[in-house]
mmCIF file of C-alpha atoms (C1' of nucleotides) in Angstrom:
data_model
loop_
_atom_site.group_PDB
_atom_site.id
_atom_site.type_symbol
_atom_site.label_atom_id
_atom_site.label_comp_id
_atom_site.label_asym_id
_atom_site.label_seq_id
_atom_site.Cartn_x
_atom_site.Cartn_y
_atom_site.Cartn_z
ATOM 1 C CA UNK S 1452 46.440 -44.777 -5.399
ATOM 2 C CA UNK S 1453 44.957 -44.925 -8.955
ATOM 3 C CA UNK S 1454 44.651 -41.496 -10.696
ATOM 4 C CA UNK S 1455 42.453 -43.115 -13.437
ATOM 5 C CA UNK S 1456 38.551 -43.116 -13.327
ATOM 6 C CA UNK S 1457 36.110 -44.796 -15.929
ATOM 7 C CA UNK S 1458 32.480 -43.260 -15.776
ATOM 8 C CA UNK S 1459 30.338 -46.201 -16.774
ATOM 9 C CA UNK S 1460 27.563 -48.564 -15.670
ATOM 10 C CA UNK S 1461 27.154 -52.164 -15.933
ATOM 11 C CA UNK S 1462 25.552 -52.509 -19.393
ATOM 12 C CA UNK S 1463 27.793 -49.914 -20.953
ATOM 13 C CA UNK S 1464 30.552 -51.999 -22.800
ATOM 14 C CA UNK S 1465 33.890 -50.480 -22.953
ATOM 15 C CA UNK S 1466 36.622 -52.388 -24.803
ATOM 16 C CA UNK S 1467 39.765 -53.417 -23.030
ATOM 17 C CA UNK S 1468 42.371 -51.973 -25.646
ATOM 18 C CA UNK S 1469 40.810 -48.485 -24.927
ATOM 19 C CA UNK S 1470 40.991 -48.980 -21.164
ATOM 20 C CA UNK S 1471 44.684 -49.845 -21.560
ATOM 21 C CA UNK S 1472 45.180 -46.828 -23.853
ATOM 22 C CA UNK S 1473 43.659 -44.704 -20.854
ATOM 23 C CA UNK S 1474 46.010 -46.130 -18.325
ATOM 24 C CA UNK S 1475 48.813 -45.349 -20.596
ATOM 25 C CA UNK S 1476 47.837 -41.714 -20.607
ATOM 26 C CA UNK S 1477 47.358 -41.704 -17.023
ATOM 27 C CA UNK S 1478 50.996 -42.810 -16.369
ATOM 28 C CA UNK S 1479 52.459 -39.701 -18.449
ATOM 29 C CA UNK S 1480 54.635 -37.447 -16.577
ATOM 30 C CA UNK S 1481 52.598 -34.710 -15.020
ATOM 31 C CA UNK S 1482 49.100 -36.375 -15.395
ATOM 32 C CA UNK S 1483 47.133 -35.920 -12.192
ATOM 33 C CA UNK S 1484 43.919 -37.287 -13.279
ATOM 34 C CA UNK S 1485 42.679 -39.427 -16.200
ATOM 35 C CA UNK S 1486 38.990 -39.837 -16.782
ATOM 36 C CA UNK S 1487 37.443 -42.268 -19.372
ATOM 37 C CA UNK S 1488 33.797 -41.226 -20.251
ATOM 38 C CA UNK S 1489 31.150 -43.689 -21.161
ATOM 39 C CA UNK S 1490 31.816 -43.418 -24.790
ATOM 40 C CA UNK S 1491 35.605 -44.277 -24.331
ATOM 41 C CA UNK S 1492 37.052 -46.270 -27.269
ATOM 42 C CA UNK S 1493 40.343 -46.993 -28.924
ATOM 43 C CA UNK S 1494 42.141 -45.115 -31.548
ATOM 44 C CA UNK S 1495 45.491 -43.882 -32.400
ATOM 45 C CA UNK S 1496 45.189 -42.176 -28.829
ATOM 46 C CA UNK S 1497 41.929 -43.118 -26.996
ATOM 47 C CA UNK S 1498 38.579 -41.099 -27.698
ATOM 48 C CA UNK S 1499 36.263 -40.023 -24.816
ATOM 49 C CA UNK S 1500 38.914 -38.950 -22.430
ATOM 50 C CA UNK S 1501 39.846 -36.040 -20.161
ATOM 51 C CA UNK S 1502 43.435 -36.059 -19.119
ATOM 52 C CA UNK S 1503 44.467 -33.441 -16.308
ATOM 53 C CA UNK S 1504 48.060 -32.378 -16.437
ATOM 54 C CA UNK S 1505 50.425 -30.177 -14.542
ATOM 55 C CA UNK S 1506 53.329 -28.299 -15.850
ATOM 56 C CA UNK S 1507 53.337 -30.455 -19.201
ATOM 57 C CA UNK S 1508 50.919 -30.442 -22.060
ATOM 58 C CA UNK S 1509 50.533 -33.152 -24.665
ATOM 59 C CA UNK S 1510 49.215 -32.078 -28.124
ATOM 60 C CA UNK S 1511 49.267 -35.679 -29.459
ATOM 61 C CA UNK S 1512 46.217 -36.370 -27.032
ATOM 62 C CA UNK S 1513 44.333 -33.803 -28.680
ATOM 63 C CA UNK S 1514 45.168 -35.148 -32.122
ATOM 64 C CA UNK S 1515 44.959 -33.673 -35.641
ATOM 65 C CA UNK S 1516 41.402 -32.469 -35.504
ATOM 66 C CA UNK S 1517 42.064 -29.508 -33.034
ATOM 67 C CA UNK S 1518 38.674 -27.771 -32.272
ATOM 68 C CA UNK S 1519 36.550 -30.515 -33.805
ATOM 69 C CA UNK S 1520 32.976 -30.460 -32.376
ATOM 70 C CA UNK S 1521 29.114 -30.394 -32.594
ATOM 71 C CA UNK S 1522 27.446 -27.021 -33.713
ATOM 72 C CA UNK S 1523 23.526 -27.425 -33.289
ATOM 73 C CA UNK S 1524 21.820 -24.758 -35.368
ATOM 74 C CA UNK S 1525 18.301 -23.338 -35.688
ATOM 75 C CA UNK S 1526 18.026 -23.166 -39.465
ATOM 76 C CA UNK S 1527 15.097 -20.597 -39.369
ATOM 77 C CA UNK S 1528 13.350 -23.149 -41.636
ATOM 78 C CA UNK S 1529 9.988 -24.344 -40.584
ATOM 79 C CA UNK S 1530 9.988 -28.269 -40.048
ATOM 80 C CA UNK S 1531 6.959 -28.791 -42.534
ATOM 81 C CA UNK S 1532 8.949 -27.440 -45.250
ATOM 82 C CA UNK S 1533 11.187 -30.241 -45.099
ATOM 83 C CA UNK S 1534 10.204 -32.602 -47.986
ATOM 84 C CA UNK S 1535 12.628 -35.834 -47.908
ATOM 85 C CA UNK S 1536 12.417 -36.771 -51.728
ATOM 86 C CA UNK S 1537 13.147 -32.980 -52.924
ATOM 87 C CA UNK S 1538 15.833 -32.446 -50.449
ATOM 88 C CA UNK S 1539 17.681 -35.926 -50.823
ATOM 89 C CA UNK S 1540 17.646 -35.169 -54.615
ATOM 90 C CA UNK S 1541 18.988 -31.646 -54.055
ATOM 91 C CA UNK S 1542 21.968 -32.801 -51.748
ATOM 92 C CA UNK S 1543 22.699 -35.638 -54.048
ATOM 93 C CA UNK S 1544 23.702 -33.086 -56.660
ATOM 94 C CA UNK S 1545 26.304 -31.848 -54.149
ATOM 95 C CA UNK S 1546 29.583 -33.998 -55.366
ATOM 96 C CA UNK S 1547 31.643 -32.344 -52.775
ATOM 97 C CA UNK S 1548 30.977 -29.259 -50.356
ATOM 98 C CA UNK S 1549 34.180 -27.745 -51.736
ATOM 99 C CA UNK S 1550 32.363 -27.428 -54.957
ATOM 100 C CA UNK S 1551 30.001 -24.890 -53.741
ATOM 101 C CA UNK S 1552 31.085 -21.214 -53.299
ATOM 102 C CA UNK S 1553 31.982 -20.407 -49.897
ATOM 103 C CA UNK S 1554 31.659 -16.997 -48.560
ATOM 104 C CA UNK S 1555 34.116 -16.135 -45.512
ATOM 105 C CA UNK S 1556 32.044 -13.500 -43.624
ATOM 106 C CA UNK S 1557 34.760 -12.615 -41.269
ATOM 107 C CA UNK S 1558 37.457 -10.034 -41.439
ATOM 108 C CA UNK S 1559 40.380 -12.148 -41.448
ATOM 109 C CA UNK S 1560 41.640 -14.598 -43.912
ATOM 110 C CA UNK S 1561 40.713 -18.096 -42.974
ATOM 111 C CA UNK S 1562 43.747 -20.322 -41.972
ATOM 112 C CA UNK S 1563 41.419 -23.375 -42.987
ATOM 113 C CA UNK S 1564 42.067 -23.375 -46.635
ATOM 114 C CA UNK S 1565 39.011 -25.320 -47.263
ATOM 115 C CA UNK S 1566 36.714 -23.568 -45.083
ATOM 116 C CA UNK S 1567 33.007 -24.636 -45.632
ATOM 117 C CA UNK S 1568 33.826 -28.164 -45.947
ATOM 118 C CA UNK S 1569 33.071 -30.819 -43.308
ATOM 119 C CA UNK S 1570 35.493 -33.347 -44.312
ATOM 120 C CA UNK S 1571 35.070 -37.181 -44.122
ATOM 121 C CA UNK S 1572 35.290 -39.990 -41.533
ATOM 122 C CA UNK S 1573 32.877 -39.378 -38.779
ATOM 123 C CA UNK S 1574 31.925 -35.755 -39.696
ATOM 124 C CA UNK S 1575 28.512 -34.974 -40.902
ATOM 125 C CA UNK S 1576 25.680 -32.534 -41.433
ATOM 126 C CA UNK S 1577 22.426 -33.617 -40.082
ATOM 127 C CA UNK S 1578 18.973 -32.091 -40.063
ATOM 128 C CA UNK S 1579 17.144 -33.103 -37.059
ATOM 129 C CA UNK S 1580 13.577 -32.196 -35.323
ATOM 130 C CA UNK S 1581 12.558 -32.035 -31.734
ATOM 131 C CA UNK S 1582 11.552 -35.413 -30.414
ATOM 132 C CA UNK S 1583 10.774 -34.909 -26.886
ATOM 133 C CA UNK S 1584 11.162 -32.287 -24.027
ATOM 134 C CA UNK S 1585 12.302 -33.684 -20.575
ATOM 135 C CA UNK S 1586 13.019 -30.528 -18.752
ATOM 136 C CA UNK S 1587 10.807 -27.567 -20.061
ATOM 137 C CA UNK S 1588 12.492 -24.748 -17.901
ATOM 138 C CA UNK S 1589 15.975 -25.624 -19.294
ATOM 139 C CA UNK S 1590 14.442 -26.173 -22.814
ATOM 140 C CA UNK S 1591 13.129 -22.840 -22.978
ATOM 141 C CA UNK S 1592 16.522 -21.181 -22.665
ATOM 142 C CA UNK S 1593 17.556 -22.918 -25.864
ATOM 143 C CA UNK S 1594 15.305 -20.759 -28.132
ATOM 144 C CA UNK S 1595 14.050 -23.809 -30.130
ATOM 145 C CA UNK S 1596 10.373 -25.094 -30.898
ATOM 146 C CA UNK S 1597 8.841 -28.341 -32.271
ATOM 147 C CA UNK S 1598 8.240 -26.489 -35.406
ATOM 148 C CA UNK S 1599 11.869 -25.671 -36.106
ATOM 149 C CA UNK S 1600 14.217 -27.598 -38.476
ATOM 150 C CA UNK S 1601 17.539 -27.958 -36.798
ATOM 151 C CA UNK S 1602 20.847 -28.807 -38.223
ATOM 152 C CA UNK S 1603 23.766 -30.467 -36.519
ATOM 153 C CA UNK S 1604 27.033 -29.920 -37.883
ATOM 154 C CA UNK S 1605 30.127 -32.392 -36.783
ATOM 155 C CA UNK S 1606 33.396 -30.931 -38.145
ATOM 156 C CA UNK S 1607 36.574 -29.174 -36.996
ATOM 157 C CA UNK S 1608 39.558 -27.306 -38.244
ATOM 158 C CA UNK S 1609 40.206 -29.675 -41.256
ATOM 159 C CA UNK S 1610 43.684 -29.500 -42.541
ATOM 160 C CA UNK S 1611 44.827 -26.560 -40.376
ATOM 161 C CA UNK S 1612 44.745 -28.657 -37.065
ATOM 162 C CA UNK S 1613 46.514 -31.381 -39.038
ATOM 163 C CA UNK S 1614 49.331 -28.820 -39.640
ATOM 164 C CA UNK S 1615 49.626 -27.883 -36.102
ATOM 165 C CA UNK S 1616 49.705 -31.311 -34.784
ATOM 166 C CA UNK S 1617 52.658 -31.986 -37.316
ATOM 167 C CA UNK S 1618 54.619 -29.233 -35.798
ATOM 168 C CA UNK S 1619 54.109 -30.474 -32.343
ATOM 169 C CA UNK S 1620 53.905 -34.065 -32.468
ATOM 170 C CA UNK S 1621 56.456 -35.127 -29.721
ATOM 171 C CA UNK S 1622 54.829 -37.700 -27.463
ATOM 172 C CA UNK S 1623 56.873 -36.582 -24.610
ATOM 173 C CA UNK S 1624 54.784 -33.550 -24.466
ATOM 174 C CA UNK S 1625 55.883 -29.965 -23.978
ATOM 175 C CA UNK S 1626 56.826 -28.011 -20.674
ATOM 176 C CA UNK S 1627 54.397 -25.498 -19.566
ATOM 177 C CA UNK S 1628 56.069 -22.023 -20.183
ATOM 178 C CA UNK S 1629 58.363 -23.444 -22.894
ATOM 179 C CA UNK S 1630 58.338 -21.453 -26.186
ATOM 180 C CA UNK S 1631 56.944 -24.720 -27.985
ATOM 181 C CA UNK S 1632 54.215 -24.912 -25.379
ATOM 182 C CA UNK S 1633 53.286 -21.220 -25.877
ATOM 183 C CA UNK S 1634 53.514 -21.437 -29.529
ATOM 184 C CA UNK S 1635 51.263 -24.681 -29.766
ATOM 185 C CA UNK S 1636 48.681 -22.968 -27.465
ATOM 186 C CA UNK S 1637 48.488 -19.977 -29.653
ATOM 187 C CA UNK S 1638 47.922 -21.816 -32.716
ATOM 188 C CA UNK S 1639 45.509 -24.123 -30.961
ATOM 189 C CA UNK S 1640 43.437 -21.124 -30.052
ATOM 190 C CA UNK S 1641 43.181 -19.972 -33.570
ATOM 191 C CA UNK S 1642 42.096 -23.469 -34.700
ATOM 192 C CA UNK S 1643 39.346 -23.633 -32.099
ATOM 193 C CA UNK S 1644 38.173 -20.117 -33.397
ATOM 194 C CA UNK S 1645 37.939 -21.322 -36.945
ATOM 195 C CA UNK S 1646 36.747 -24.823 -36.411
ATOM 196 C CA UNK S 1647 33.670 -23.127 -34.847
ATOM 197 C CA UNK S 1648 33.315 -20.622 -37.611
ATOM 198 C CA UNK S 1649 33.735 -23.484 -39.965
ATOM 199 C CA UNK S 1650 30.732 -25.218 -38.451
ATOM 200 C CA UNK S 1651 28.787 -21.874 -38.866
ATOM 201 C CA UNK S 1652 29.896 -21.340 -42.637
ATOM 202 C CA UNK S 1653 29.076 -24.837 -43.338
ATOM 203 C CA UNK S 1654 25.542 -24.640 -41.699
ATOM 204 C CA UNK S 1655 24.708 -21.344 -43.708
ATOM 205 C CA UNK S 1656 26.056 -22.757 -47.062
ATOM 206 C CA UNK S 1657 23.591 -25.839 -46.745
ATOM 207 C CA UNK S 1658 20.744 -23.564 -45.735
ATOM 208 C CA UNK S 1659 21.676 -21.285 -48.672
ATOM 209 C CA UNK S 1660 22.081 -24.103 -51.052
ATOM 210 C CA UNK S 1661 18.657 -25.523 -50.185
ATOM 211 C CA UNK S 1662 16.988 -22.329 -51.306
ATOM 212 C CA UNK S 1663 16.237 -20.461 -48.071
ATOM 213 C CA UNK S 1664 17.189 -16.918 -47.136
ATOM 214 C CA UNK S 1665 17.491 -17.436 -43.237
ATOM 215 C CA UNK S 1666 20.593 -17.642 -41.304
ATOM 216 C CA UNK S 1667 22.051 -20.363 -38.972
ATOM 217 C CA UNK S 1668 21.407 -19.305 -35.246
ATOM 218 C CA UNK S 1669 23.786 -21.351 -33.091
ATOM 219 C CA UNK S 1670 21.871 -23.059 -30.464
ATOM 220 C CA UNK S 1671 24.867 -24.915 -28.731
ATOM 221 C CA UNK S 1672 28.209 -25.303 -30.167
ATOM 222 C CA UNK S 1673 30.663 -27.746 -28.178
ATOM 223 C CA UNK S 1674 34.082 -28.642 -29.221
ATOM 224 C CA UNK S 1675 35.405 -32.163 -28.014
ATOM 225 C CA UNK S 1676 39.126 -32.204 -29.228
ATOM 226 C CA UNK S 1677 40.964 -29.278 -27.296
ATOM 227 C CA UNK S 1678 43.065 -28.245 -24.354
ATOM 228 C CA UNK S 1679 41.788 -26.045 -21.711
ATOM 229 C CA UNK S 1680 43.892 -24.291 -18.999
ATOM 230 C CA UNK S 1681 41.871 -24.465 -15.699
ATOM 231 C CA UNK S 1682 43.977 -22.546 -12.706
ATOM 232 C CA UNK S 1683 47.381 -24.214 -12.878
ATOM 233 C CA UNK S 1684 46.039 -27.441 -14.665
ATOM 234 C CA UNK S 1685 45.342 -28.340 -18.269
ATOM 235 C CA UNK S 1686 42.560 -30.407 -19.219
ATOM 236 C CA UNK S 1687 43.014 -32.484 -22.588
ATOM 237 C CA UNK S 1688 39.753 -33.412 -23.931
ATOM 238 C CA UNK S 1689 39.686 -35.813 -26.743
ATOM 239 C CA UNK S 1690 36.129 -36.630 -27.737
ATOM 240 C CA UNK S 1691 34.941 -35.254 -24.609
ATOM 241 C CA UNK S 1692 33.075 -31.747 -24.186
ATOM 242 C CA UNK S 1693 33.329 -29.247 -21.286
ATOM 243 C CA UNK S 1694 30.685 -29.335 -18.806
ATOM 244 C CA UNK S 1695 31.167 -25.838 -17.678
ATOM 245 C CA UNK S 1696 29.706 -23.952 -20.714
ATOM 246 C CA UNK S 1697 25.859 -24.746 -20.445
ATOM 247 C CA UNK S 1698 23.886 -27.313 -22.406
ATOM 248 C CA UNK S 1699 25.684 -29.845 -24.193
ATOM 249 C CA UNK S 1700 24.469 -31.856 -27.303
ATOM 250 C CA UNK S 1701 25.400 -35.385 -27.364
ATOM 251 C CA UNK S 1702 24.446 -37.331 -30.688
ATOM 252 C CA UNK S 1703 24.098 -40.937 -31.381
ATOM 253 C CA UNK S 1704 24.641 -42.349 -34.591
ATOM 254 C CA UNK S 1705 22.735 -41.466 -37.651
ATOM 255 C CA UNK S 1706 19.983 -43.985 -36.559
ATOM 256 C CA UNK S 1707 19.413 -42.893 -32.943
ATOM 257 C CA UNK S 1708 18.409 -39.789 -31.160
ATOM 258 C CA UNK S 1709 20.638 -36.837 -30.222
ATOM 259 C CA UNK S 1710 20.324 -35.668 -26.685
ATOM 260 C CA UNK S 1711 20.690 -31.982 -25.227
ATOM 261 C CA UNK S 1712 21.721 -32.376 -21.685
ATOM 262 C CA UNK S 1713 22.688 -30.061 -18.838
ATOM 263 C CA UNK S 1714 25.659 -30.827 -16.708
ATOM 264 C CA UNK S 1715 25.215 -30.912 -12.876
ATOM 265 C CA UNK S 1716 27.287 -29.262 -10.218
ATOM 266 C CA UNK S 1717 29.038 -32.917 -9.643
ATOM 267 C CA UNK S 1718 31.043 -32.691 -12.832
ATOM 268 C CA UNK S 1719 34.293 -32.046 -10.916
ATOM 269 C CA UNK S 1720 34.428 -35.847 -10.818
ATOM 270 C CA UNK S 1721 34.687 -36.335 -14.357
ATOM 271 C CA UNK S 1722 37.404 -33.461 -14.814
ATOM 272 C CA UNK S 1723 34.497 -30.978 -15.911
ATOM 273 C CA UNK S 1724 34.019 -33.262 -18.940
ATOM 274 C CA UNK S 1725 31.094 -35.208 -20.633
ATOM 275 C CA UNK S 1726 30.743 -37.380 -23.461
ATOM 276 C CA UNK S 1727 30.804 -36.254 -27.065
ATOM 277 C CA UNK S 1728 28.735 -39.152 -28.591
ATOM 278 C CA UNK S 1729 27.892 -42.504 -28.578
ATOM 279 C CA UNK S 1730 31.441 -43.907 -29.265
ATOM 280 C CA UNK S 1731 32.381 -46.418 -31.741
ATOM 281 C CA UNK S 1732 31.814 -50.239 -31.109
ATOM 282 C CA UNK S 1733 33.354 -51.742 -34.257
ATOM 283 C CA UNK S 1734 36.672 -50.775 -35.896
ATOM 284 C CA UNK S 1735 36.196 -49.287 -39.409
ATOM 285 C CA UNK S 1736 37.965 -52.224 -41.176
ATOM 286 C CA UNK S 1737 35.243 -54.730 -39.599
ATOM 287 C CA UNK S 1738 32.075 -53.129 -40.490
ATOM 288 C CA UNK S 1739 31.544 -53.885 -44.082
ATOM 289 C CA UNK S 1740 32.151 -57.517 -43.812
ATOM 290 C CA UNK S 1741 29.762 -57.589 -40.678
ATOM 291 C CA UNK S 1742 26.593 -56.120 -42.267
ATOM 292 C CA UNK S 1743 27.059 -56.239 -45.822
ATOM 293 C CA UNK S 1744 24.845 -59.037 -46.312
ATOM 294 C CA UNK S 1745 21.955 -57.300 -44.415
ATOM 295 C CA UNK S 1746 21.431 -54.575 -46.842
ATOM 296 C CA UNK S 1747 21.357 -53.465 -50.382
ATOM 297 C CA UNK S 1748 22.529 -50.176 -52.042
ATOM 298 C CA UNK S 1749 19.438 -48.373 -50.880
ATOM 299 C CA UNK S 1750 18.546 -50.097 -47.479
ATOM 300 C CA UNK S 1751 21.931 -49.356 -45.974
ATOM 301 C CA UNK S 1752 20.839 -45.615 -46.297
ATOM 302 C CA UNK S 1753 17.859 -45.775 -44.261
ATOM 303 C CA UNK S 1754 17.435 -46.022 -40.483
ATOM 304 C CA UNK S 1755 15.063 -47.317 -37.884
ATOM 305 C CA UNK S 1756 14.047 -43.758 -37.350
ATOM 306 C CA UNK S 1757 12.965 -43.392 -40.952
ATOM 307 C CA UNK S 1758 15.870 -41.026 -41.627
ATOM 308 C CA UNK S 1759 17.981 -41.226 -44.695
ATOM 309 C CA UNK S 1760 21.538 -40.497 -45.527
ATOM 310 C CA UNK S 1761 23.164 -38.769 -48.574
ATOM 311 C CA UNK S 1762 26.584 -40.013 -48.970
ATOM 312 C CA UNK S 1763 28.582 -40.837 -52.191
ATOM 313 C CA UNK S 1764 31.204 -42.875 -50.466
ATOM 314 C CA UNK S 1765 29.952 -46.379 -50.313
ATOM 315 C CA UNK S 1766 32.547 -47.554 -47.855
ATOM 316 C CA UNK S 1767 31.640 -44.703 -45.313
ATOM 317 C CA UNK S 1768 28.041 -45.880 -45.497
ATOM 318 C CA UNK S 1769 29.007 -49.055 -43.846
ATOM 319 C CA UNK S 1770 31.852 -47.450 -41.472
ATOM 320 C CA UNK S 1771 29.317 -44.988 -40.264
ATOM 321 C CA UNK S 1772 26.563 -47.398 -39.987
ATOM 322 C CA UNK S 1773 24.415 -47.174 -36.785
ATOM 323 C CA UNK S 1774 25.599 -50.762 -36.088
ATOM 324 C CA UNK S 1775 29.110 -49.509 -35.926
ATOM 325 C CA UNK S 1776 28.262 -47.230 -32.769
ATOM 326 C CA UNK S 1777 27.328 -48.212 -29.253
ATOM 327 C CA UNK S 1778 23.904 -47.315 -28.055
ATOM 328 C CA UNK S 1779 23.469 -43.862 -27.125
ATOM 329 C CA UNK S 1780 21.103 -44.751 -24.174
ATOM 330 C CA UNK S 1781 23.747 -46.758 -22.518
ATOM 331 C CA UNK S 1782 26.130 -43.637 -22.446
ATOM 332 C CA UNK S 1783 23.505 -41.319 -21.387
ATOM 333 C CA UNK S 1784 22.490 -43.620 -18.633
ATOM 334 C CA UNK S 1785 26.001 -43.947 -17.419
ATOM 335 C CA UNK S 1786 26.380 -40.324 -17.179
ATOM 336 C CA UNK S 1787 22.808 -40.073 -15.167
ATOM 337 C CA UNK S 1788 24.085 -42.867 -12.820
ATOM 338 C CA UNK S 1789 26.967 -40.822 -11.934
ATOM 339 C CA UNK S 1790 24.833 -37.707 -11.335
ATOM 340 C CA UNK S 1791 26.826 -35.654 -14.059
ATOM 341 C CA UNK S 1792 23.818 -34.614 -16.289
ATOM 342 C CA UNK S 1793 20.151 -33.930 -16.418
ATOM 343 C CA UNK S 1794 18.313 -34.544 -19.757
ATOM 344 C CA UNK S 1795 16.721 -31.554 -21.313
ATOM 345 C CA UNK S 1796 15.571 -32.880 -24.840
ATOM 346 C CA UNK S 1797 15.818 -35.334 -27.418
ATOM 347 C CA UNK S 1798 16.119 -34.612 -31.068
ATOM 348 C CA UNK S 1799 15.652 -36.940 -33.940
ATOM 349 C CA UNK S 1800 17.580 -37.207 -37.140
ATOM 350 C CA UNK S 1801 15.650 -36.693 -40.553
ATOM 351 C CA UNK S 1802 18.368 -36.495 -43.078
ATOM 352 C CA UNK S 1803 22.028 -36.783 -42.846
ATOM 353 C CA UNK S 1804 24.562 -35.531 -45.263
ATOM 354 C CA UNK S 1805 28.318 -36.887 -45.260
ATOM 355 C CA UNK S 1806 31.368 -36.132 -47.426
ATOM 356 C "C1'" DA G 515 41.068 -37.318 -38.673
ATOM 357 C "C1'" DT G 516 43.924 -35.908 -43.230
ATOM 358 C "C1'" DG G 517 43.491 -30.239 -50.065
ATOM 359 C "C1'" DT G 518 45.695 -38.345 -47.569
ATOM 360 C "C1'" DG G 519 50.913 -42.716 -47.881
ATOM 361 C "C1'" DC G 520 53.022 -46.283 -50.769
#
DNA sequence: ATGTGC
């Protein structure tokens, strides 16, 4: 009997390569269940998976960016204070976030050497506003209102996670109870802590840089690259979030809505996991040639939702274009069809910043 | 993904 499950509905396209990669992980020693979430796509290891194992752990499934995730913050800034032209100009002045002074508000020294940076690739900082409330009772628990300017930070443990993976990169995995497994789990825990702290530090740095005295209040923080022990099992989540820690934020691309959802009590089926986003549709290397002719240097920066992106990396603008991602609605509908979520609210991007 | 590999 197969130990593999793909959570998807008819219209949600999932590439064959990613499915093969998922089956590869399902066949690893000690793997008891392998779940592909609707945003499953191919990578060095597949992204959008929850892999449950017994007696052995596989750090390479988690990958280099241990603790990477989405932090949704209430900026304490009123939505009406947002002025597109002024904010774009101001953010354009940042060459790199590393150039701005970072204050480490924690007692310990950060193992992330460049704390306060978001990194590159698919990482971003995005100002958002409330678009629609679907479940008023659940929405009320979030402590946000239609007047609030929100900030979504996608980042992780930067070079620190990378250094941990280098130490524990054996694709054969490590036996639970071994010195190596214990050591990995300890460092992994530190990476999770500091990846979350990094999201908070970045959020506050941007709020401060834009001239506001308020502090970022965490609405939701959900990591999507991590290993969780559950009873005698280990759940490897790579591009997947836990469905057991309250509301979850599932963003689309910079040109689509972000959903706040509430997991249901049926999530055992998906290894207590949900999608982390829309998922890539196009490989990075294909993006530029496919859409270059459609845009000029300005129009590539605006979206259907009238949001804008500040980004000094010309290639990244194409690699991270909305077209490169799947339709978030297909992902959400797949999760709904399997009875795994209820939609709480939708947010709309207004301004994205990328490294 | 990456205080980036050749």
